[in-house]
PDB file of C-alpha atoms in Angstrom:
ATOM      1  CA  MET A   1     -23.310 -24.457  34.881  1.00  0.00           C
ATOM      2  CA  ASP A   2     -20.322 -25.848  32.855  1.00  0.00           C
ATOM      3  CA  ASN A   3     -17.220 -23.671  33.341  1.00  0.00           C
ATOM      4  CA  LYS A   4     -14.991 -26.071  30.579  1.00  0.00           C
ATOM      5  CA  GLY A   5     -18.340 -24.769  28.370  1.00  0.00           C
ATOM      6  CA  GLN A   6     -17.967 -20.956  28.999  1.00  0.00           C
ATOM      7  CA  VAL A   7     -13.741 -21.327  29.249  1.00  0.00           C
ATOM      8  CA  SER A   8     -13.546 -22.348  25.194  1.00  0.00           C
ATOM      9  CA  ILE A   9     -16.561 -20.197  24.238  1.00  0.00           C
ATOM     10  CA  GLU A  10     -14.135 -17.263  25.973  1.00  0.00           C
ATOM     11  CA  ALA A  11     -11.168 -18.457  23.634  1.00  0.00           C
ATOM     12  CA  ALA A  12     -12.320 -19.199  20.897  1.00  0.00           C
ATOM     13  CA  LEU A  13     -13.954 -15.164  20.887  1.00  0.00           C
ATOM     14  CA  ALA A  14     -10.569 -13.873  21.740  1.00  0.00           C
ATOM     15  CA  ILE A  15      -9.101 -15.647  18.618  1.00  0.00           C
ATOM     16  CA  GLY A  16     -11.567 -13.771  16.208  1.00  0.00           C
ATOM     17  CA  VAL A  17     -11.136 -10.773  17.208  1.00  0.00           C
ATOM     18  CA  VAL A  18      -6.880 -11.066  17.477  1.00  0.00           C
ATOM     19  CA  ILE A  19      -7.926 -12.533  13.837  1.00  0.00           C
ATOM     20  CA  LEU A  20     -10.110  -9.212  12.929  1.00  0.00           C
ATOM     21  CA  VAL A  21      -6.963  -7.823  13.917  1.00  0.00           C
ATOM     22  CA  ILE A  22      -4.782  -9.333  12.282  1.00  0.00           C
ATOM     23  CA  ILE A  23      -7.084  -9.082   8.498  1.00  0.00           C
ATOM     24  CA  GLY A  24      -8.013  -5.443   9.979  1.00  0.00           C
ATOM     25  CA  LEU A  25      -3.636  -4.622   9.971  1.00  0.00           C
ATOM     26  CA  PHE A  26      -2.899  -6.721   6.768  1.00  0.00           C
ATOM     27  CA  ASN A  27      -5.667  -4.992   4.227  1.00  0.00           C
ATOM     28  CA  ILE A  28      -3.770  -1.185   5.818  1.00  0.00           C
ATOM     29  CA  TRP A  29      -0.522  -2.174   4.886  1.00  0.00           C
ATOM     30  CA  PHE A  30      -1.597  -3.711   1.491  1.00  0.00           C
ATOM     31  CA  SER A  31      -2.790  -0.387   0.347  1.00  0.00           C
ATOM     32  CA  ARG A  32       0.157   1.737   1.762  1.00  0.00           C
ATOM     33  CA  LEU A  33       2.458  -1.185  -0.124  1.00  0.00           C
ATOM     34  CA  ASN A  34       0.118  -0.453  -3.401  1.00  0.00           C
ATOM     35  CA  LEU A  35       0.270   3.205  -2.671  1.00  0.00           C
ATOM     36  CA  ALA A  36       3.874   3.721  -2.578  1.00  0.00           C
ATOM     37  CA  ARG A  37       4.568   1.020  -5.792  1.00  0.00           C
ATOM     38  CA  ASP A  38       2.100   3.287  -6.812  1.00  0.00           C
ATOM     39  CA  VAL A  39       3.925   6.551  -6.397  1.00  0.00           C
ATOM     40  CA  GLY A  40       6.767   5.427  -7.360  1.00  0.00           C
ATOM     41  CA  GLU A  41       5.921   4.895 -11.217  1.00  0.00           C
ATOM     42  CA  ALA A  42       4.315   8.338 -11.359  1.00  0.00           C
ATOM     43  CA  GLY A  43       7.052   9.290  -9.349  1.00  0.00           C
ATOM     44  CA  GLU A  44       9.480   7.603 -12.943  1.00  0.00           C
ATOM     45  CA  ALA A  45       7.406   9.213 -15.320  1.00  0.00           C
ATOM     46  CA  LYS A  46       7.335  12.465 -13.919  1.00  0.00           C
ATOM     47  CA  MET A  47      11.028  12.113 -14.499  1.00  0.00           C
ATOM     48  CA  THR A  48      10.654  10.766 -17.571  1.00  0.00           C
ATOM     49  CA  GLY A  49       8.799  13.467 -18.804  1.00  0.00           C
ATOM     50  CA  ILE A  50      10.841  15.765 -17.425  1.00  0.00           C
ATOM     51  CA  LEU A  51      13.859  14.511 -19.632  1.00  0.00           C
ATOM     52  CA  LEU A  52      11.825  13.748 -23.003  1.00  0.00           C
ATOM     53  CA  ALA A  53      11.060  18.071 -22.161  1.00  0.00           C
ATOM     54  CA  GLU A  54      14.716  19.279 -21.410  1.00  0.00           C
ATOM     55  CA  GLY A  55      15.893  17.257 -25.167  1.00  0.00           C
ATOM     56  CA  ILE A  56      12.939  19.246 -26.758  1.00  0.00           C
ATOM     57  CA  ASN A  57      14.119  22.188 -25.073  1.00  0.00           C
ATOM     58  CA  ASN A  58      17.484  21.960 -26.220  1.00  0.00           C
ATOM     59  CA  VAL A  59      16.958  20.683 -29.755  1.00  0.00           C
ATOM     60  CA  TYR A  60      14.689  23.741 -30.345  1.00  0.00           C
ATOM     61  CA  ALA A  61      17.440  26.195 -28.257  1.00  0.00           C
ATOM     62  CA  ASN A  62      20.122  24.792 -30.952  1.00  0.00           C
ATOM     63  CA  GLY A  63      18.226  25.864 -33.801  1.00  0.00           C
ATOM     64  CA  ALA A  64      17.548  22.023 -35.069  1.00  0.00           C
TER      65      ALA A  64
END
């Protein structure tokens, strides 16, 4: 039996598992980054809408 071949296969499997874990973590990180960006853009849009509504209410309240 060749022990060098067994060690080589075990090392390849260990490296493969590490690569899979890193890819999984990267995908989670990337999806969270996109979610945070989307939430930020939605917050900016909401603030713009609120400012626009306040401006319209002020014009309406002043009778113009």
